[in-house]
Structure formats: C-alpha cells, structure tokens
Amino acid sequence: MLPRTRALCVAALLLGGCRKTPMPPADARPAIALAAFLGEPTAPQTYIEHTGTGPLLDAPGHDTAQLTEQCIPTALPDDAPTLALTQVMACRTTHPDGTVHASLHGTHAVGAVFFAHRTGDAPWQYHAPKVRVPQSFSIGDAWAAQHGSAPNAQLRRCDAEPTPWCADGAAITCVTLQVHHVSWVRNHWCPAHGHMGHEGVVVRVGAAPYWSWSSDATRSDQPLPSLPIAARPLPDLDRMADLAHALTPDRLAQLPPEAARIPE
C-alpha cells in the first residue's frame, strides 16, 4: 500500500499489472497535466554534469563536464516492439568527447515513456517501457511496476514531490531495486521552464557509491534558474548500502514494486 497517496495504474496498460491504492482526499493538490508540465521537449539544453564516487558530494577531484541534450522527433524503428505511441522522439546526450548516448521516448495513453537506449550508432537496446511522467498526476502520487523477471527483475517506484525550484512544479523521484543494486534518480520540472535539473545515486555491493547532479543549465541559450546542490539533498548513502546488501535474489522476489523506497 502507498499510504496517503494515489497509485497511478500505469503498469496495467503497459505491462499487464498494477496494485491499486485509495484515491486521495478531495482537498488534495490539483492535478498537473503532462503537456503543461514538460514544456517544449525539442529545445536544446546544456548543463554541467558533476560526477564522482564515495561519500562526499564535494570530494576533491570530482569530475565535471558540459553536456548537451536534445530530443528530436523520429520514426519508430522497424525492429521496435509494438507499442501504441505518439510523438516518438530520440533524445540524445552529447559529451565533450563527441560520445552520444541516446534513448527512445514516446507518448502513451499513460504518459511519457522511455523504452530503448544505445551509444553512438550501436543497435537499439529495448526494454519494457518505463513511465517518465504520467498524463496527469498530483503531488503525493506514486506509481510502480516490475520490469523483467528473476533473477534480473527490477522493481521501480516513482513519487511526485514538491521541488525547491518552484511552487507550482514537481520533483519526480524514482527508485529502482535489483539484486544487490539500488539506484535513485530525481528530476525537477517547473511549468515556466520545463526540465530544471537532476540528481542521481547508484549503490552496488562491492563498489563505492556513484553520484551525479546537474548545474548551470541553459535552454536555447537562455540560462535557467539555478540551485546549489545543498538545496537538493540526496538520500543517505549508508541506508542505500544497507538496502543493497539486503537485496538477495530471494528477498527481492518477495517484494512488491511499491517497496522500492530508501528506508528513512
């Protein structure tokens, strides 16, 4: 159960299953519509990506690079799975050395989804579609699904939360659990500007925590409002490490997708 939230049944349409929870009270925050939320997806955006390993975000020597992202309308590849999508786009992230990481996105009845990735001109690697932003949601909503099956199953849950960037926007935080592996990603949006920034942490048993966050974003050469990382707290790395250690194959098989959360 997702206490005091509305579970959006997106998995039923995409993957054939969803666990429902009660609707929110009538005085819940008004719904946010996908079209108004995402803004103009095709405008190029540049930002500084900060990356590093270990326990400290301000660790000396952490890496920075200026990346450029842009989504371009495209046709669904011939070898793609059959999906009822409109507005299919290839979203590309270009690194300073010219390396391009790309993902395929589309609009489905449930919302904006992504379903493939590749590097350079390599073949597309398809996966079960994952919901990026629902067609309509409110702060406090959550949605969850299982992707794949044991021993490679992924349990993924996303929560819509307030963002420190603006009062009328949202931060969507997604946690994915795999065997001895926990990832946490948060993306921020504001209606006036679209996507504002992101933070992420990956913890694997036997490896140092990996973290990343964005800053100094511009869209179509127009600077976006900026926030320091201190105003965008990351989850507790020790709790993430404890959770990763506990995620044995047997334990993961016992958990529902809604359980994909960092312990508080």
CSV table of N, CA and C in Angstrom, one decimal, residues 65-219:
chain,number,residue,atom,x,y,z
A,65,ALA,N,31.6,18.0,-16.5
A,65,ALA,CA,31.6,18.1,-18.0
A,65,ALA,C,30.4,18.8,-18.5
A,66,GLN,N,30.5,19.6,-19.5
A,66,GLN,CA,29.3,20.2,-20.1
A,66,GLN,C,28.7,19.3,-21.1
A,67,LEU,N,27.4,19.0,-20.9
A,67,LEU,CA,26.7,18.1,-21.7
A,67,LEU,C,25.5,18.8,-22.5
A,68,THR,N,25.1,18.3,-23.6
A,68,THR,CA,24.0,18.9,-24.4
A,68,THR,C,23.0,17.8,-24.6
A,69,GLU,N,21.7,18.1,-24.3
A,69,GLU,CA,20.6,17.2,-24.5
A,69,GLU,C,19.6,17.8,-25.5
A,70,GLN,N,19.1,17.0,-26.4
A,70,GLN,CA,18.1,17.4,-27.3
A,70,GLN,C,17.2,16.2,-27.7
A,71,CYS,N,15.9,16.4,-27.8
A,71,CYS,CA,15.0,15.4,-28.2
A,71,CYS,C,14.5,15.8,-29.6
A,72,ILE,N,14.6,14.8,-30.6
A,72,ILE,CA,14.3,15.1,-32.0
A,72,ILE,C,13.2,14.1,-32.4
A,73,PRO,N,12.1,14.6,-33.0
A,73,PRO,CA,11.1,13.6,-33.5
A,73,PRO,C,11.7,12.6,-34.5
A,74,THR,N,11.3,11.4,-34.3
A,74,THR,CA,11.8,10.3,-35.2
A,74,THR,C,10.7,9.3,-35.4
A,75,ALA,N,10.9,8.4,-36.4
A,75,ALA,CA,10.0,7.3,-36.6
A,75,ALA,C,10.4,6.1,-35.7
A,76,LEU,N,9.4,5.3,-35.3
A,76,LEU,CA,9.7,4.1,-34.5
A,76,LEU,C,10.5,3.1,-35.4
A,77,PRO,N,11.7,2.7,-34.9
A,77,PRO,CA,12.5,1.8,-35.6
A,77,PRO,C,11.7,0.5,-36.0
A,78,ASP,N,12.1,-0.1,-37.2
A,78,ASP,CA,11.4,-1.3,-37.7
A,78,ASP,C,11.5,-2.4,-36.7
A,79,ASP,N,12.6,-2.5,-35.9
A,79,ASP,CA,12.7,-3.7,-35.0
A,79,ASP,C,12.2,-3.4,-33.6
A,80,ALA,N,11.5,-2.2,-33.4
A,80,ALA,CA,11.0,-1.9,-32.1
A,80,ALA,C,9.8,-2.7,-31.8
A,81,PRO,N,9.5,-3.0,-30.5
A,81,PRO,CA,8.3,-3.7,-30.1
A,81,PRO,C,7.1,-2.9,-30.5
A,82,THR,N,6.0,-3.6,-30.6
A,82,THR,CA,4.7,-2.9,-30.9
A,82,THR,C,4.2,-2.2,-29.7
A,83,LEU,N,4.1,-0.8,-29.8
A,83,LEU,CA,3.7,0.0,-28.7
A,83,LEU,C,2.7,1.1,-29.3
A,84,ALA,N,1.7,1.4,-28.5
A,84,ALA,CA,0.7,2.4,-29.0
A,84,ALA,C,1.2,3.7,-28.6
A,85,LEU,N,2.2,4.3,-29.4
A,85,LEU,CA,2.8,5.5,-29.1
A,85,LEU,C,2.5,6.6,-30.1
A,86,THR,N,2.5,7.8,-29.6
A,86,THR,CA,2.6,9.0,-30.5
A,86,THR,C,3.8,9.8,-30.1
A,87,GLN,N,4.2,10.8,-31.0
A,87,GLN,CA,5.3,11.7,-30.7
A,87,GLN,C,6.5,10.9,-30.3
A,88,VAL,N,6.9,10.0,-31.1
A,88,VAL,CA,8.2,9.2,-30.8
A,88,VAL,C,9.4,10.2,-31.0
A,89,MET,N,10.3,10.2,-30.0
A,89,MET,CA,11.4,11.0,-30.1
A,89,MET,C,12.7,10.3,-29.7
A,90,ALA,N,13.8,10.6,-30.3
A,90,ALA,CA,15.1,10.2,-29.9
A,90,ALA,C,15.8,11.3,-29.1
A,91,CYS,N,16.1,11.0,-27.9
A,91,CYS,CA,16.7,12.1,-27.0
A,91,CYS,C,18.1,11.7,-26.9
A,92,ARG,N,19.0,12.7,-27.3
A,92,ARG,CA,20.4,12.5,-27.3
A,92,ARG,C,21.2,13.3,-26.3
A,93,THR,N,22.1,12.7,-25.6
A,93,THR,CA,23.0,13.5,-24.8
A,93,THR,C,24.4,13.4,-25.3
A,94,THR,N,25.0,14.5,-25.7
A,94,THR,CA,26.3,14.6,-26.3
A,94,THR,C,27.3,15.0,-25.3
A,95,HIS,N,28.4,14.3,-25.2
A,95,HIS,CA,29.5,14.5,-24.2
A,95,HIS,C,30.6,15.3,-24.9
A,96,PRO,N,31.5,15.9,-24.1
A,96,PRO,CA,32.6,16.7,-24.7
A,96,PRO,C,33.5,16.0,-25.7
A,97,ASP,N,33.6,14.7,-25.6
A,97,ASP,CA,34.5,13.9,-26.5
A,97,ASP,C,33.7,13.5,-27.7
A,98,GLY,N,32.5,13.9,-27.9
A,98,GLY,CA,31.7,13.5,-29.0
A,98,GLY,C,30.8,12.3,-28.8
A,99,THR,N,31.0,11.6,-27.8
A,99,THR,CA,30.2,10.4,-27.5
A,99,THR,C,28.7,10.8,-27.3
A,100,VAL,N,27.8,10.0,-28.0
A,100,VAL,CA,26.4,10.3,-27.9
A,100,VAL,C,25.7,9.2,-27.3
A,101,HIS,N,25.0,9.4,-26.2
A,101,HIS,CA,24.1,8.4,-25.6
A,101,HIS,C,22.7,8.8,-25.9
A,102,ALA,N,21.9,7.9,-26.4
A,102,ALA,CA,20.5,8.2,-26.9
A,102,ALA,C,19.5,7.3,-26.2
A,103,SER,N,18.3,7.8,-26.1
A,103,SER,CA,17.2,6.9,-25.6
A,103,SER,C,15.9,7.3,-26.5
A,104,LEU,N,15.0,6.3,-26.6
A,104,LEU,CA,13.8,6.5,-27.3
A,104,LEU,C,12.7,6.8,-26.3
A,105,HIS,N,11.9,7.8,-26.6
A,105,HIS,CA,10.8,8.2,-25.8
A,105,HIS,C,9.5,8.3,-26.7
A,106,GLY,N,8.4,8.2,-26.0
A,106,GLY,CA,7.1,8.4,-26.7
A,106,GLY,C,6.0,8.7,-25.8
A,107,THR,N,4.9,9.2,-26.4
A,107,THR,CA,3.7,9.5,-25.6
A,107,THR,C,2.7,8.3,-25.7
A,108,HIS,N,2.4,7.8,-24.6
A,108,HIS,CA,1.4,6.7,-24.5
A,108,HIS,C,0.2,7.2,-23.7
A,109,ALA,N,-0.9,6.4,-23.7
A,109,ALA,CA,-2.1,6.7,-23.0
A,109,ALA,C,-1.8,7.0,-21.5
A,110,VAL,N,-0.8,6.3,-21.0
A,110,VAL,CA,-0.4,6.5,-19.6
A,110,VAL,C,0.4,7.7,-19.3
A,111,GLY,N,1.1,8.2,-20.4
A,111,GLY,CA,2.0,9.4,-20.2
A,111,GLY,C,3.2,9.3,-21.0
A,112,ALA,N,4.3,10.0,-20.7
A,112,ALA,CA,5.6,10.0,-21.4
A,112,ALA,C,6.4,8.8,-20.9
A,113,VAL,N,6.8,7.9,-21.8
A,113,VAL,CA,7.5,6.7,-21.5
A,113,VAL,C,8.9,6.7,-22.3
A,114,PHE,N,9.8,5.9,-21.8
A,114,PHE,CA,11.1,5.6,-22.5
A,114,PHE,C,11.2,4.1,-22.6
A,115,PHE,N,11.8,3.6,-23.6
A,115,PHE,CA,11.8,2.2,-23.9
A,115,PHE,C,13.0,1.6,-24.6
A,116,ALA,N,14.1,2.4,-24.8
A,116,ALA,CA,15.3,1.9,-25.5
A,116,ALA,C,16.4,2.9,-25.3
A,117,HIS,N,17.6,2.3,-25.4
A,117,HIS,CA,18.8,3.2,-25.3
A,117,HIS,C,19.9,2.6,-26.2
A,118,ARG,N,20.9,3.4,-26.5
A,118,ARG,CA,22.1,3.0,-27.2
A,118,ARG,C,23.2,4.1,-27.1
A,119,THR,N,24.4,3.7,-27.5
A,119,THR,CA,25.5,4.6,-27.5
A,119,THR,C,26.0,4.6,-29.0
A,120,GLY,N,26.2,5.9,-29.5
A,120,GLY,CA,26.6,6.0,-30.9
A,120,GLY,C,25.7,5.4,-31.8
A,121,ASP,N,26.2,4.7,-32.8
A,121,ASP,CA,25.4,4.1,-33.8
A,121,ASP,C,25.1,2.6,-33.6
A,122,ALA,N,25.3,2.1,-32.3
A,122,ALA,CA,25.0,0.8,-32.0
A,122,ALA,C,23.5,0.5,-32.1
A,123,PRO,N,23.1,-0.8,-32.2
A,123,PRO,CA,21.7,-1.1,-32.3
A,123,PRO,C,21.0,-0.7,-31.0
A,124,TRP,N,19.7,-0.4,-31.2
A,124,TRP,CA,18.9,0.0,-30.0
A,124,TRP,C,18.8,-1.2,-29.1
A,125,GLN,N,18.9,-1.0,-27.8
A,125,GLN,CA,18.6,-2.0,-26.8
A,125,GLN,C,17.3,-1.7,-26.2
A,126,TYR,N,16.3,-2.5,-26.4
A,126,TYR,CA,14.9,-2.3,-26.0
A,126,TYR,C,14.7,-2.9,-24.6
A,127,HIS,N,13.8,-2.2,-23.8
A,127,HIS,CA,13.4,-2.7,-22.5
A,127,HIS,C,11.9,-2.4,-22.3
A,128,ALA,N,11.3,-3.0,-21.3
A,128,ALA,CA,9.9,-2.7,-21.1
A,128,ALA,C,9.8,-1.2,-20.9
A,129,PRO,N,8.7,-0.6,-21.4
A,129,PRO,CA,8.5,0.8,-21.3
A,129,PRO,C,8.4,1.3,-19.9
A,130,LYS,N,9.1,2.3,-19.5
A,130,LYS,CA,9.0,2.9,-18.2
A,130,LYS,C,8.4,4.3,-18.2
A,131,VAL,N,7.5,4.6,-17.3
A,131,VAL,CA,6.8,5.8,-17.2
A,131,VAL,C,7.8,6.9,-16.7
A,132,ARG,N,8.0,8.0,-17.5
A,132,ARG,CA,8.8,9.1,-17.1
A,132,ARG,C,7.9,10.1,-16.3
A,133,VAL,N,6.8,10.5,-17.0
A,133,VAL,CA,5.8,11.4,-16.4
A,133,VAL,C,4.4,10.9,-16.8
A,134,PRO,N,3.5,10.7,-15.8
A,134,PRO,CA,2.1,10.3,-16.2
A,134,PRO,C,1.4,11.5,-17.0
A,135,GLN,N,0.3,11.1,-17.6
A,135,GLN,CA,-0.6,12.1,-18.3
A,135,GLN,C,-1.1,13.1,-17.4
A,136,SER,N,-1.4,12.7,-16.1
A,136,SER,CA,-1.9,13.6,-15.1
A,136,SER,C,-1.5,13.1,-13.8
A,137,PHE,N,-1.1,14.0,-12.9
A,137,PHE,CA,-0.7,13.5,-11.5
A,137,PHE,C,-0.8,14.7,-10.6
A,138,SER,N,-0.7,14.4,-9.3
A,138,SER,CA,-0.7,15.4,-8.2
A,138,SER,C,0.5,15.1,-7.3
A,139,ILE,N,0.9,16.1,-6.6
A,139,ILE,CA,2.0,15.9,-5.6
A,139,ILE,C,1.5,14.9,-4.6
A,140,GLY,N,2.3,14.0,-4.3
A,140,GLY,CA,1.9,12.9,-3.4
A,140,GLY,C,1.5,11.6,-4.1
A,141,ASP,N,1.3,11.6,-5.4
A,141,ASP,CA,1.1,10.4,-6.2
A,141,ASP,C,2.3,9.6,-6.3
A,142,ALA,N,2.1,8.3,-6.5
A,142,ALA,CA,3.2,7.3,-6.8
A,142,ALA,C,2.7,6.3,-7.8
A,143,TRP,N,3.7,5.8,-8.5
A,143,TRP,CA,3.4,4.7,-9.5
A,143,TRP,C,4.6,3.7,-9.4
A,144,ALA,N,4.3,2.4,-9.7
A,144,ALA,CA,5.3,1.4,-9.5
A,144,ALA,C,5.0,0.3,-10.5
A,145,ALA,N,6.1,-0.4,-10.8
A,145,ALA,CA,6.0,-1.6,-11.7
A,145,ALA,C,7.2,-2.5,-11.6
A,146,GLN,N,7.0,-3.8,-11.9
A,146,GLN,CA,8.2,-4.7,-12.0
A,146,GLN,C,8.5,-4.8,-13.5
A,147,HIS,N,9.8,-4.7,-13.8
A,147,HIS,CA,10.3,-4.9,-15.1
A,147,HIS,C,11.2,-6.1,-15.1
A,148,GLY,N,10.9,-7.0,-16.1
A,148,GLY,CA,11.7,-8.2,-16.2
A,148,GLY,C,11.3,-9.2,-15.1
A,149,SER,N,12.0,-10.4,-15.1
A,149,SER,CA,11.7,-11.4,-14.2
A,149,SER,C,13.0,-11.9,-13.5
A,150,ALA,N,12.9,-12.7,-12.4
A,150,ALA,CA,14.0,-13.2,-11.7
A,150,ALA,C,14.9,-14.0,-12.7
A,151,PRO,N,16.2,-13.9,-12.5
A,151,PRO,CA,17.0,-13.2,-11.4
A,151,PRO,C,17.3,-11.8,-11.8
A,152,ASN,N,16.8,-11.3,-12.9
A,152,ASN,CA,17.2,-10.0,-13.4
A,152,ASN,C,16.0,-9.0,-13.2
A,153,ALA,N,15.1,-9.2,-12.3
A,153,ALA,CA,13.9,-8.3,-12.2
A,153,ALA,C,14.4,-7.0,-11.6
A,154,GLN,N,13.7,-6.0,-12.0
A,154,GLN,CA,13.8,-4.6,-11.5
A,154,GLN,C,12.5,-4.2,-10.9
A,155,LEU,N,12.5,-3.7,-9.6
A,155,LEU,CA,11.3,-3.1,-9.0
A,155,LEU,C,11.5,-1.6,-9.1
A,156,ARG,N,10.6,-0.9,-9.7
A,156,ARG,CA,10.8,0.6,-9.8
A,156,ARG,C,9.5,1.3,-9.3
A,157,ARG,N,9.8,2.3,-8.5
A,157,ARG,CA,8.7,3.1,-7.9
A,157,ARG,C,9.1,4.6,-8.1
A,158,CYS,N,8.1,5.4,-8.5
A,158,CYS,CA,8.3,6.9,-8.6
A,158,CYS,C,7.3,7.6,-7.8
A,159,ASP,N,7.8,8.7,-7.1
A,159,ASP,CA,7.0,9.5,-6.3
A,159,ASP,C,7.0,11.0,-6.8
A,160,ALA,N,5.9,11.6,-6.8
A,160,ALA,CA,5.8,13.0,-7.2
A,160,ALA,C,5.8,13.9,-5.9
A,161,GLU,N,6.8,14.7,-5.8
A,161,GLU,CA,7.1,15.5,-4.6
A,161,GLU,C,7.3,17.0,-5.0
A,162,PRO,N,7.2,17.9,-4.0
A,162,PRO,CA,7.5,19.3,-4.3
A,162,PRO,C,8.9,19.5,-4.7
A,163,THR,N,9.2,20.5,-5.5
A,163,THR,CA,10.6,20.8,-5.9
A,163,THR,C,11.0,22.1,-5.3
A,164,PRO,N,12.2,22.3,-4.9
A,164,PRO,CA,12.6,23.6,-4.3
A,164,PRO,C,12.8,24.6,-5.4
A,165,TRP,N,12.7,24.3,-6.7
A,165,TRP,CA,12.8,25.2,-7.8
A,165,TRP,C,11.6,26.2,-7.9
A,166,CYS,N,10.4,25.7,-7.7
A,166,CYS,CA,9.2,26.5,-7.9
A,166,CYS,C,8.0,25.9,-7.1
A,167,ALA,N,7.1,26.8,-6.8
A,167,ALA,CA,5.9,26.3,-6.0
A,167,ALA,C,4.9,25.5,-6.8
A,168,ASP,N,4.9,25.7,-8.1
A,168,ASP,CA,3.9,25.1,-9.0
A,168,ASP,C,4.4,23.9,-9.8
A,169,GLY,N,5.7,23.5,-9.5
A,169,GLY,CA,6.3,22.4,-10.2
A,169,GLY,C,6.3,21.1,-9.4
A,170,ALA,N,7.2,20.2,-9.8
A,170,ALA,CA,7.3,18.9,-9.1
A,170,ALA,C,8.6,18.3,-9.3
A,171,ALA,N,9.0,17.5,-8.4
A,171,ALA,CA,10.2,16.6,-8.5
A,171,ALA,C,9.7,15.2,-8.5
A,172,ILE,N,10.1,14.5,-9.5
A,172,ILE,CA,9.8,13.1,-9.6
A,172,ILE,C,11.0,12.2,-9.3
A,173,THR,N,10.9,11.5,-8.2
A,173,THR,CA,11.9,10.7,-7.7
A,173,THR,C,11.6,9.2,-7.9
A,174,CYS,N,12.6,8.5,-8.6
A,174,CYS,CA,12.4,7.1,-8.9
A,174,CYS,C,13.5,6.3,-8.3
A,175,VAL,N,13.1,5.2,-7.6
A,175,VAL,CA,14.0,4.3,-7.0
A,175,VAL,C,13.8,2.9,-7.7
A,176,THR,N,15.0,2.3,-8.1
A,176,THR,CA,14.9,1.0,-8.7
A,176,THR,C,15.8,0.0,-7.9
A,177,LEU,N,15.2,-1.1,-7.6
A,177,LEU,CA,15.8,-2.2,-6.8
A,177,LEU,C,16.1,-3.3,-7.7
A,178,GLN,N,17.4,-3.8,-7.7
A,178,GLN,CA,17.8,-5.1,-8.3
A,178,GLN,C,18.6,-5.9,-7.3
A,179,VAL,N,19.0,-7.0,-7.7
A,179,VAL,CA,19.8,-7.8,-6.7
A,179,VAL,C,21.1,-7.1,-6.4
A,180,HIS,N,21.2,-6.8,-5.1
A,180,HIS,CA,22.4,-6.1,-4.5
A,180,HIS,C,22.7,-4.8,-5.3
A,181,HIS,N,21.7,-4.1,-5.7
A,181,HIS,CA,21.9,-2.8,-6.5
A,181,HIS,C,20.7,-1.9,-6.3
A,182,VAL,N,20.9,-0.7,-5.9
A,182,VAL,CA,19.9,0.3,-5.7
A,182,VAL,C,20.3,1.6,-6.5
A,183,SER,N,19.3,2.1,-7.3
A,183,SER,CA,19.5,3.4,-7.9
A,183,SER,C,18.4,4.4,-7.5
A,184,TRP,N,18.8,5.6,-7.5
A,184,TRP,CA,17.9,6.7,-7.0
A,184,TRP,C,18.1,7.9,-8.0
A,185,VAL,N,17.0,8.3,-8.6
A,185,VAL,CA,17.1,9.4,-9.6
A,185,VAL,C,16.0,10.4,-9.3
A,186,ARG,N,16.3,11.7,-9.3
A,186,ARG,CA,15.3,12.7,-9.1
A,186,ARG,C,15.4,13.8,-10.2
A,187,ASN,N,14.3,14.1,-10.9
A,187,ASN,CA,14.2,15.1,-11.9
A,187,ASN,C,13.2,16.2,-11.5
A,188,HIS,N,13.6,17.4,-11.8
A,188,HIS,CA,12.8,18.6,-11.4
A,188,HIS,C,12.2,19.3,-12.6
A,189,TRP,N,11.0,19.7,-12.5
A,189,TRP,CA,10.3,20.4,-13.6
A,189,TRP,C,9.6,21.6,-13.0
A,190,CYS,N,9.5,22.7,-13.8
A,190,CYS,CA,8.7,23.9,-13.5
A,190,CYS,C,7.9,24.3,-14.7
A,191,PRO,N,6.6,24.6,-14.6
A,191,PRO,CA,5.8,24.9,-15.8
A,191,PRO,C,6.4,26.0,-16.7
A,192,ALA,N,7.0,27.0,-16.1
A,192,ALA,CA,7.6,28.1,-16.9
A,192,ALA,C,8.8,27.8,-17.6
A,193,HIS,N,9.5,26.7,-17.2
A,193,HIS,CA,10.8,26.4,-17.8
A,193,HIS,C,11.0,25.0,-18.3
A,194,GLY,N,10.1,24.1,-17.9
A,194,GLY,CA,10.3,22.7,-18.3
A,194,GLY,C,11.3,22.0,-17.3
A,195,HIS,N,12.2,21.2,-17.8
A,195,HIS,CA,13.1,20.4,-17.0
A,195,HIS,C,14.2,21.3,-16.5
A,196,MET,N,14.4,21.3,-15.1
A,196,MET,CA,15.3,22.2,-14.5
A,196,MET,C,16.6,21.6,-14.1
A,197,GLY,N,16.6,20.3,-13.7
A,197,GLY,CA,17.8,19.7,-13.3
A,197,GLY,C,17.6,18.3,-12.7
A,198,HIS,N,18.6,17.6,-12.3
A,198,HIS,CA,18.5,16.3,-11.8
A,198,HIS,C,19.6,15.9,-10.8
A,199,GLU,N,19.4,14.9,-10.1
A,199,GLU,CA,20.4,14.3,-9.2
A,199,GLU,C,20.2,12.8,-9.2
A,200,GLY,N,21.3,12.0,-9.0
A,200,GLY,CA,21.2,10.6,-9.0
A,200,GLY,C,22.3,9.9,-8.2
A,201,VAL,N,22.0,8.8,-7.6
A,201,VAL,CA,22.9,8.0,-6.9
A,201,VAL,C,22.7,6.5,-7.2
A,202,VAL,N,23.8,5.8,-7.4
A,202,VAL,CA,23.8,4.3,-7.7
A,202,VAL,C,24.7,3.7,-6.6
A,203,VAL,N,24.2,2.7,-5.9
A,203,VAL,CA,24.9,1.9,-4.9
A,203,VAL,C,24.9,0.4,-5.3
A,204,ARG,N,26.0,-0.2,-5.5
A,204,ARG,CA,26.2,-1.6,-5.7
A,204,ARG,C,27.0,-2.2,-4.7
A,205,VAL,N,26.7,-3.4,-4.2
A,205,VAL,CA,27.5,-4.1,-3.3
A,205,VAL,C,28.9,-4.4,-3.9
A,206,GLY,N,29.9,-4.0,-3.1
A,206,GLY,CA,31.3,-4.2,-3.5
A,206,GLY,C,31.9,-3.1,-4.3
A,207,ALA,N,31.1,-2.0,-4.5
A,207,ALA,CA,31.6,-0.8,-5.2
A,207,ALA,C,31.3,0.5,-4.4
A,208,ALA,N,32.1,1.5,-4.6
A,208,ALA,CA,31.8,2.8,-4.0
A,208,ALA,C,30.6,3.4,-4.6
A,209,PRO,N,29.8,4.2,-3.7
A,209,PRO,CA,28.6,4.8,-4.3
A,209,PRO,C,29.0,5.8,-5.4
A,210,TYR,N,28.2,5.8,-6.4
A,210,TYR,CA,28.4,6.7,-7.6
A,210,TYR,C,27.3,7.8,-7.5
A,211,TRP,N,27.6,9.0,-7.7
A,211,TRP,CA,26.6,10.1,-7.6
A,211,TRP,C,26.8,11.0,-8.8
A,212,SER,N,25.7,11.7,-9.1
A,212,SER,CA,25.8,12.8,-10.2
A,212,SER,C,24.7,13.8,-9.9
A,213,TRP,N,25.0,15.0,-10.4
A,213,TRP,CA,24.0,16.1,-10.3
A,213,TRP,C,24.3,17.1,-11.4
A,214,SER,N,23.3,17.9,-11.7
A,214,SER,CA,23.4,18.9,-12.8
A,214,SER,C,23.4,20.3,-12.2
A,215,SER,N,24.0,21.3,-13.0
A,215,SER,CA,24.0,22.7,-12.6
A,215,SER,C,24.2,23.5,-13.8
A,216,ASP,N,23.9,24.8,-13.7
A,216,ASP,CA,24.2,25.8,-14.7
A,216,ASP,C,23.5,25.5,-16.1
A,217,ALA,N,22.2,25.1,-16.0
A,217,ALA,CA,21.5,24.7,-17.2
A,217,ALA,C,21.1,25.9,-18.0
A,218,THR,N,21.1,25.8,-19.3
A,218,THR,CA,20.6,26.7,-20.3
A,218,THR,C,19.7,26.0,-21.3
A,219,ARG,N,18.6,26.6,-21.7
A,219,ARG,CA,17.8,26.0,-22.8
A,219,ARG,C,17.7,27.1,-23.9
